[in-house]
mmCIF file of C-alpha atoms in Angstrom:
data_model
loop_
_atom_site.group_PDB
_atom_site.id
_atom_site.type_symbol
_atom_site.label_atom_id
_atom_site.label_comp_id
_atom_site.label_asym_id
_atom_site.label_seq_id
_atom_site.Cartn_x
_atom_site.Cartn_y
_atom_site.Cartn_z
ATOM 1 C CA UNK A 1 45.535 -8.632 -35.938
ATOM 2 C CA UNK A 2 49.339 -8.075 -36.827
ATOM 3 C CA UNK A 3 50.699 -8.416 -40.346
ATOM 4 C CA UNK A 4 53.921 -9.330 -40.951
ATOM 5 C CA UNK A 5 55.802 -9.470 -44.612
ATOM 6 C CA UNK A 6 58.417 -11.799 -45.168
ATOM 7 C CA UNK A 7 60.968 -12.142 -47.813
ATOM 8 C CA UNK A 8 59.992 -15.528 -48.222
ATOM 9 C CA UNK A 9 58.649 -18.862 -47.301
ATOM 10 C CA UNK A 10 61.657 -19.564 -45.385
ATOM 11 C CA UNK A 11 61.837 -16.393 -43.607
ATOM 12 C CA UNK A 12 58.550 -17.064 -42.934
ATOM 13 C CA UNK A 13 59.147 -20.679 -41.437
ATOM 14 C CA UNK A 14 61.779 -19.538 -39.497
ATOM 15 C CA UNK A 15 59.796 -16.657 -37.643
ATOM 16 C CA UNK A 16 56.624 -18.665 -37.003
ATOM 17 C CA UNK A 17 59.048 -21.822 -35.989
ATOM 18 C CA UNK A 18 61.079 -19.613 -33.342
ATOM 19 C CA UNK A 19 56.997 -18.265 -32.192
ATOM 20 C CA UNK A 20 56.756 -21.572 -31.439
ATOM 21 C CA UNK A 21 60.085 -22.378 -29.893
ATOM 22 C CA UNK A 22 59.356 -19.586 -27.326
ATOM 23 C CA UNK A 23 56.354 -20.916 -26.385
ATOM 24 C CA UNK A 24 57.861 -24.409 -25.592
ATOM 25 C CA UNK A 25 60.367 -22.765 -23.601
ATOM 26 C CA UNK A 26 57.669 -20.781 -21.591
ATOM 27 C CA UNK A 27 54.925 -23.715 -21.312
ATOM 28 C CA UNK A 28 56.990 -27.402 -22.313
ATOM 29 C CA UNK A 29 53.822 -29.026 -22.637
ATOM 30 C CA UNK A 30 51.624 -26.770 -24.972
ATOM 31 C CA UNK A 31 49.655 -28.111 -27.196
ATOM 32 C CA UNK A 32 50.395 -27.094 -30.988
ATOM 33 C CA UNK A 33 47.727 -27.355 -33.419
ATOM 34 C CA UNK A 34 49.170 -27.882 -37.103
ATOM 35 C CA UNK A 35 47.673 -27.518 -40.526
ATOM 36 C CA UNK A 36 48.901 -29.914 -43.604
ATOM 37 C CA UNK A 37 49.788 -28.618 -46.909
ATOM 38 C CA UNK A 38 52.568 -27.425 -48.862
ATOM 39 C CA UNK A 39 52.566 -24.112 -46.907
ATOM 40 C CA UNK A 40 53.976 -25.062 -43.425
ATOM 41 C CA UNK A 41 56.727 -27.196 -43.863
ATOM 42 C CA UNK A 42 59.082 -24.564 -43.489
ATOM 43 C CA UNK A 43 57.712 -24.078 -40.181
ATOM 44 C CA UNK A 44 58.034 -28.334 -39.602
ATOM 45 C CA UNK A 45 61.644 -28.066 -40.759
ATOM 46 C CA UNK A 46 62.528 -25.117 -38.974
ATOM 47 C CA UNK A 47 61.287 -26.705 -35.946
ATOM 48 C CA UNK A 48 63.408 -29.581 -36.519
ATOM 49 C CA UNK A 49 66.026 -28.092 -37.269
ATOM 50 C CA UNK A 50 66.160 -26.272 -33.550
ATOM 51 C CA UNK A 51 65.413 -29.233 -31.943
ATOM 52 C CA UNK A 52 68.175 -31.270 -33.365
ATOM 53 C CA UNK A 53 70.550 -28.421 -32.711
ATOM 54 C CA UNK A 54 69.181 -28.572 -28.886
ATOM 55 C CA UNK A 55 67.907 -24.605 -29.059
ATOM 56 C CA UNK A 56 64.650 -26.069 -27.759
ATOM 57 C CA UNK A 57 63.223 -29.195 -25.547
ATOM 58 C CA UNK A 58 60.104 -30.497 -27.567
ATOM 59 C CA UNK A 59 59.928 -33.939 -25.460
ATOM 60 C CA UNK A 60 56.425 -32.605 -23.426
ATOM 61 C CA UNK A 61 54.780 -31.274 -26.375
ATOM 62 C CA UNK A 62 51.312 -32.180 -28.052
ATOM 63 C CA UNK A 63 50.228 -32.053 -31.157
ATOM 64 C CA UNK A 64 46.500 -31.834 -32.456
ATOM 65 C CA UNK A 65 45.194 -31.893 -35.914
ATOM 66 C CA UNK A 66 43.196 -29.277 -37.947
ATOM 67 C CA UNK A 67 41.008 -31.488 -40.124
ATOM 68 C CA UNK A 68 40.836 -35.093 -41.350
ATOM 69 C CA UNK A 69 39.583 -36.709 -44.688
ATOM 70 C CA UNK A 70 36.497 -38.225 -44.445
ATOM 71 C CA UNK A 71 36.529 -42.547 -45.128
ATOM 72 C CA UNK A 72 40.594 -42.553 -46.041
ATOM 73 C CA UNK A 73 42.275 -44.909 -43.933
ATOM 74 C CA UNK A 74 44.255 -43.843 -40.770
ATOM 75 C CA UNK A 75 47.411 -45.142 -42.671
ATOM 76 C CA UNK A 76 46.553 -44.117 -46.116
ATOM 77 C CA UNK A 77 49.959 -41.615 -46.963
ATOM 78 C CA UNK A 78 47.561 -38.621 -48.045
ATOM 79 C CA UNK A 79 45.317 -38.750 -44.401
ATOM 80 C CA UNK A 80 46.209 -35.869 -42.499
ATOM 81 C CA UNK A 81 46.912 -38.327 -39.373
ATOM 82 C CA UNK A 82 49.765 -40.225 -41.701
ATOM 83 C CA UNK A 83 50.757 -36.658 -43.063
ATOM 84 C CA UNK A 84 50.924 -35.016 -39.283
ATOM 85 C CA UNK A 85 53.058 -38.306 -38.086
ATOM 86 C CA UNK A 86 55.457 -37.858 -41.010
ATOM 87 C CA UNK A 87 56.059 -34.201 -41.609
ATOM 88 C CA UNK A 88 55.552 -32.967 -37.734
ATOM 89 C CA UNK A 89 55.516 -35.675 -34.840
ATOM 90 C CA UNK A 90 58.179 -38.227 -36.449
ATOM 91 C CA UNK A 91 60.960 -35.331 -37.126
ATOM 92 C CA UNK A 92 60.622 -33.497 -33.875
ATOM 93 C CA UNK A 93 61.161 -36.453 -31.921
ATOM 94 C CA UNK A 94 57.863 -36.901 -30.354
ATOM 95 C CA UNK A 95 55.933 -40.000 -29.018
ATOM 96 C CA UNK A 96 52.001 -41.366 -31.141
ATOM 97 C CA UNK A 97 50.620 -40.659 -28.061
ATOM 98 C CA UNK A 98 51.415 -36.887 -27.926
ATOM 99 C CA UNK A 99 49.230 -36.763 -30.967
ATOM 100 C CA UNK A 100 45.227 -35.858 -30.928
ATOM 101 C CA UNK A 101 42.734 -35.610 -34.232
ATOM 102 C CA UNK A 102 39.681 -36.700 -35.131
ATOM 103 C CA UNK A 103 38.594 -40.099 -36.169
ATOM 104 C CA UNK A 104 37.675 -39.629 -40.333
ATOM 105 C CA UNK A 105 36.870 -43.584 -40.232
ATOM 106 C CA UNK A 106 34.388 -43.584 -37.624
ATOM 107 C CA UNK A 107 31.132 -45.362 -38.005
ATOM 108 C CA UNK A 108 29.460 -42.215 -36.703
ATOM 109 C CA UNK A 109 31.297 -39.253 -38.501
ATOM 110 C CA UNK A 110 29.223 -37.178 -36.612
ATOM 111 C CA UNK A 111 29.935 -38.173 -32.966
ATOM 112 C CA UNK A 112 33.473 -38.458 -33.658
ATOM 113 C CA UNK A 113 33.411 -35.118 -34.652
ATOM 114 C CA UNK A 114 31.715 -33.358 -31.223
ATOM 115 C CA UNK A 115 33.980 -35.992 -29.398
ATOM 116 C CA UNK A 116 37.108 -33.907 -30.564
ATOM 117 C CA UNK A 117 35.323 -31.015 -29.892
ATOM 118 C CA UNK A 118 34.937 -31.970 -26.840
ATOM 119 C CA UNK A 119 38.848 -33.603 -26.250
ATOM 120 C CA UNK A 120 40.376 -29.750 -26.992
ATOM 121 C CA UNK A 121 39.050 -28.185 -24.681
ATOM 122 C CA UNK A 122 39.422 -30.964 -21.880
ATOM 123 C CA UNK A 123 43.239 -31.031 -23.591
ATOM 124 C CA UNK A 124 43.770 -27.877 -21.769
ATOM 125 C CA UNK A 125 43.059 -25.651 -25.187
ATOM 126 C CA UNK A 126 45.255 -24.945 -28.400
ATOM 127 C CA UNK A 127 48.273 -22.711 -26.980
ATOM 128 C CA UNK A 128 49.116 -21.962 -30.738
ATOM 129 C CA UNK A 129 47.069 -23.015 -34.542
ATOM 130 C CA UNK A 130 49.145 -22.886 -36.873
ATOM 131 C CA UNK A 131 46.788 -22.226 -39.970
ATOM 132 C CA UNK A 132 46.804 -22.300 -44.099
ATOM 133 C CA UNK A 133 44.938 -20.058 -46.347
ATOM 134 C CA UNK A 134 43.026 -21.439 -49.380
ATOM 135 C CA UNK A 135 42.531 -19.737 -53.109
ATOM 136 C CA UNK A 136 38.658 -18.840 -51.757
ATOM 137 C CA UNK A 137 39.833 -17.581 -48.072
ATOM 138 C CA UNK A 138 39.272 -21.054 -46.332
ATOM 139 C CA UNK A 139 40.496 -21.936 -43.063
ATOM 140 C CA UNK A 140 41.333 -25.523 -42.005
ATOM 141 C CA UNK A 141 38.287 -27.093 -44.145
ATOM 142 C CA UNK A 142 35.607 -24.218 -43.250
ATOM 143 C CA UNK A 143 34.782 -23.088 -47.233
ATOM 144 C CA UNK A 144 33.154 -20.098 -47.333
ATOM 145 C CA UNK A 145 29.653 -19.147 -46.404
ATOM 146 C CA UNK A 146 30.731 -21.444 -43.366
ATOM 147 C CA UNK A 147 29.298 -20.257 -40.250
ATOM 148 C CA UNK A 148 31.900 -18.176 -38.044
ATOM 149 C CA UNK A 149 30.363 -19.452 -34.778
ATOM 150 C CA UNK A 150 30.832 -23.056 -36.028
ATOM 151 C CA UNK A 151 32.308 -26.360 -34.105
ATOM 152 C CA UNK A 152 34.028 -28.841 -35.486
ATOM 153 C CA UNK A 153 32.104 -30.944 -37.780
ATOM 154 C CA UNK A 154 31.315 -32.389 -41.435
ATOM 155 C CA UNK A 155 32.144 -30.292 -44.660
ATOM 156 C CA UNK A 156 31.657 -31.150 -48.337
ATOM 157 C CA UNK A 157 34.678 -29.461 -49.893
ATOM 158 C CA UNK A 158 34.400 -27.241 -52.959
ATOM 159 C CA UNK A 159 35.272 -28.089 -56.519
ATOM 160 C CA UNK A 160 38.217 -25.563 -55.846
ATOM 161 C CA UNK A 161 39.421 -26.984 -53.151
ATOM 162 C CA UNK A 162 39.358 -30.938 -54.366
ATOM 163 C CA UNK A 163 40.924 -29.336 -57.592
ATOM 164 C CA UNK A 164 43.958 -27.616 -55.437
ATOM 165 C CA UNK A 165 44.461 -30.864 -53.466
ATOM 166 C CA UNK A 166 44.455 -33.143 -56.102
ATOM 167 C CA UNK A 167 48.146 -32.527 -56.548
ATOM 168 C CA UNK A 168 48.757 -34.930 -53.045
ATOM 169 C CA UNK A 169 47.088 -37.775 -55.067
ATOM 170 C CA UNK A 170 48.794 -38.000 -58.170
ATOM 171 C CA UNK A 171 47.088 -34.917 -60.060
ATOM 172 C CA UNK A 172 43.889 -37.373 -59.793
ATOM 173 C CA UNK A 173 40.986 -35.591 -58.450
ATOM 174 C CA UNK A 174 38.562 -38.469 -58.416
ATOM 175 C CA UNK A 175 40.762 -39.720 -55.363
ATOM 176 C CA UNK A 176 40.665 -36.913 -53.716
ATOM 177 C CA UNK A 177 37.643 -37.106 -50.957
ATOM 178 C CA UNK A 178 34.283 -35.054 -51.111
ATOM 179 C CA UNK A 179 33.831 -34.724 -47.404
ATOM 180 C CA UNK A 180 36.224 -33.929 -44.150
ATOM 181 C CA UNK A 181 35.989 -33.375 -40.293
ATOM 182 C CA UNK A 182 37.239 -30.205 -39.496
ATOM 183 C CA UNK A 183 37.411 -27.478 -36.821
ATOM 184 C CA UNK A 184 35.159 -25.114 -36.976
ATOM 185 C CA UNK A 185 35.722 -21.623 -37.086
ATOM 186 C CA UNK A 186 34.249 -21.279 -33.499
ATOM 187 C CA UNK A 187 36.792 -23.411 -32.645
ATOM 188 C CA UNK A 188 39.639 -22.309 -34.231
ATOM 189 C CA UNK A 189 38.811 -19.190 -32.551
ATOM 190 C CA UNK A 190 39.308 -20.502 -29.592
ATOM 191 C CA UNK A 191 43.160 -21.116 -29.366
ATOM 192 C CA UNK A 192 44.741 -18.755 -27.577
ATOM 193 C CA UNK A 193 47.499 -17.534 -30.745
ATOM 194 C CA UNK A 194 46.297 -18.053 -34.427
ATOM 195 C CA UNK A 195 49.011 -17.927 -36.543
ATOM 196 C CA UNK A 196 48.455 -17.836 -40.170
ATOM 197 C CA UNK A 197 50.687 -18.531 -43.123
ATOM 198 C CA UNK A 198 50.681 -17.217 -46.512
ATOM 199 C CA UNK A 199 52.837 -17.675 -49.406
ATOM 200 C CA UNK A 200 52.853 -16.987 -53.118
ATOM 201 C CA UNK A 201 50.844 -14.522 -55.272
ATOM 202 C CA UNK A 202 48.090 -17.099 -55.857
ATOM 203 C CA UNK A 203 47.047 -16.593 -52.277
ATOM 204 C CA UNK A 204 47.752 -12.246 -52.398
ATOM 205 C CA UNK A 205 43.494 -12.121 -52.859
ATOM 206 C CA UNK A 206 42.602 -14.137 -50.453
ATOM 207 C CA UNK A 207 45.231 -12.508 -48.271
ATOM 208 C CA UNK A 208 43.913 -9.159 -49.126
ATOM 209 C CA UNK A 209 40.335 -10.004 -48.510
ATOM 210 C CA UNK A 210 41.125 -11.309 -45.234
ATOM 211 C CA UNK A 211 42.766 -8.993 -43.638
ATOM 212 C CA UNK A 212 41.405 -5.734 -45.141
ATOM 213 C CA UNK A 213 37.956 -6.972 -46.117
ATOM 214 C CA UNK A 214 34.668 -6.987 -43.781
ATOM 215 C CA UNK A 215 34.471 -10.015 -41.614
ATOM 216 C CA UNK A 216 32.616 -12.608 -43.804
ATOM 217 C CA UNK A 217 31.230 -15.655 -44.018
ATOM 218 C CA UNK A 218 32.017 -15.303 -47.606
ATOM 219 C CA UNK A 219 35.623 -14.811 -46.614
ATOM 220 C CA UNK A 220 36.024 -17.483 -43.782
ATOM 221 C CA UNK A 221 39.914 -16.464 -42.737
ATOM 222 C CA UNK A 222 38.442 -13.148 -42.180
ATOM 223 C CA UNK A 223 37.633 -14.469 -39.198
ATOM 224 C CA UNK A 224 41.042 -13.726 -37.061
ATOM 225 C CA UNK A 225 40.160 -10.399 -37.569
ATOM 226 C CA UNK A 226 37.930 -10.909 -34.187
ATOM 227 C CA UNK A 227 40.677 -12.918 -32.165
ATOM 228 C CA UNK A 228 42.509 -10.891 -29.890
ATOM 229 C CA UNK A 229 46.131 -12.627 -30.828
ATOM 230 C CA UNK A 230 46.227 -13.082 -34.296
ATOM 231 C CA UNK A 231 49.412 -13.474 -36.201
ATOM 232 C CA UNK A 232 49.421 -13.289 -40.329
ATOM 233 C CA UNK A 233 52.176 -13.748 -42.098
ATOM 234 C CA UNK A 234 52.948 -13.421 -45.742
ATOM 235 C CA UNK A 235 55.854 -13.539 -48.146
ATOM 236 C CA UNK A 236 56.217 -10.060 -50.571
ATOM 237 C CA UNK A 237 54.351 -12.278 -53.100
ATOM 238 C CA UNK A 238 51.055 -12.882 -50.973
ATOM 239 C CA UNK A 239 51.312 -9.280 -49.436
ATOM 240 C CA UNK A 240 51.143 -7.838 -53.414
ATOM 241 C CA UNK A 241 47.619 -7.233 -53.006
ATOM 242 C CA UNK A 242 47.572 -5.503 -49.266
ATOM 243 C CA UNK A 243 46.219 -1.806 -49.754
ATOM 244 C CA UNK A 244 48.379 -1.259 -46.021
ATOM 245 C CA UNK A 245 51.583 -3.203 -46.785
ATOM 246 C CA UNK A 246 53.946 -0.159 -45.548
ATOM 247 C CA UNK A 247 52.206 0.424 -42.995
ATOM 248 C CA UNK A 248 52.792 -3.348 -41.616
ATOM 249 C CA UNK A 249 56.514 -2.974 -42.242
ATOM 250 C CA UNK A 250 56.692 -0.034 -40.814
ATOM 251 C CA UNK A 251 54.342 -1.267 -37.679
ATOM 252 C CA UNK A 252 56.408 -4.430 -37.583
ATOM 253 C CA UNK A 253 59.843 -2.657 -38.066
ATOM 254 C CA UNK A 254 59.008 -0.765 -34.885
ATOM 255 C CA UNK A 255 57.711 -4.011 -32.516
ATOM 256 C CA UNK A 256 59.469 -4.152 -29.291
ATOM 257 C CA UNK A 257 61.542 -7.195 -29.331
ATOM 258 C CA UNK A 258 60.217 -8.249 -25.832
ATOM 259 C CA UNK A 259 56.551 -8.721 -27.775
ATOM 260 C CA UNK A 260 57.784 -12.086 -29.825
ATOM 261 C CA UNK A 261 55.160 -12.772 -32.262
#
């Protein structure tokens, strides 16, 4: 796992957005899975921004979703399908059909869900996830004590978690849904880069536990720690509680440039 401390979210955005770039330029039709949140849209907009100033050729590349609300509409403005089309796909240029996720209105939840297990894979696998860190250490929807072989499937999201989102639907948490599809971490494991992106003190524990704790169920992002390309990076207020933070500056400060991220 490599650490690296950024000034800021933007900083942040920027690196993880020209990760990205470089991979587009080495393999124009990977396949970028993207997490929702406040988080990444640095990384959406710094994206943009290179495609629109022609530093990179986005046309081949696919998108595929994290996680999906359970029983909101496709087109309700807070599903993750509406949110992915608006924030990633619509920006960069790119056509619906370069865009994969699971079905959260499906008569059979459950089928839908090993169906995208299954499409990933057969996709050719996730080149790069982009992933979020919750307050608790979650991963895409995978709360803790979530099984770190699991596969995409149904989760009943915390108290914590409904309470954190409940600021995409107007501060009310009673519309905010009980259940999701997600990845699971099995399957998250599975890309071939996990890239991880953390900002602000409020997630310096979970930060902390992650990547200097004991790989946990309890801790679910602890996870990357067993992936052999794992990318974390955190602004100087989520790295406040890193026992090691020199130590990644210094490591980072001395990278060869011909690594990239």
């Amino acid at each position: 796992m490599e650490v690296v401390i950024v000034p800021d979210a933007k900083a942040g955005g920027e690196l993880i957005a020209e990760a990205m770039a470089a991979l587009l330029r080495r393999k124009p039709d990977a396949l970028l899975g993207v997490a929702t949140g406040s988080t990444p849209l640095p990384v959406y907009e710094a994206l943009t921004a290179k495609v629109r100033a022609g530093a990179v050729d986005v046309s081949r590349a696919r998108v595929c979703q994290l996680d999906e609300y359970v029983g909101l509409p496709a087109d309700h403005p807070e599903s993750y399908r509406s949110t992915v089309l608006r924030q990633v796909v619509e920006p960069l240029g790119l056509p619906a059909s370069s865009f994969m996720g699971p079905d959260g209105t499906a008569e059979d939840v459950q089928a839908a869900c090993e169906a995208y297990d299954r499409a990933l894979p057969a996709a050719g696998g996730v080149d790069l996830q982009l992933l979020g860190i919750g307050t608790d250490g979650h991963i895409g929807f995978n709360e803790p004590c979530s099984s770190l072989a699991s596969r995409t499937r149904i989760k009943t999201l915390t108290e914590q978690t409904r309470v954190d989102n409940a600021r995409f639907f107007d501060g009310d948490i009673d519309q905010v849904p009980h259940h999701v599809i997600t990845q699971g971490i099995g399957t998250i494991l599975e890309a071939r880069h996990l890239v991880l992106l953390a900002t602000g003190e409020g997630k310096a524990d979970a930060v902390a536990a992650s990547v200097e704790g004991p790989v946990s169920a309890l801790v679910p992002a602890s996870a990357l720690q067993l992936h052999p390309h794992a990318t974390v990076v955190v602004d100087e207020a989520a790295a406040t509680k890193l026992k090691l933070a020199d130590y990644f500056r210094a490591t980072y400060a001395a990278k060869p440039a011909w690594q990239g991220l």
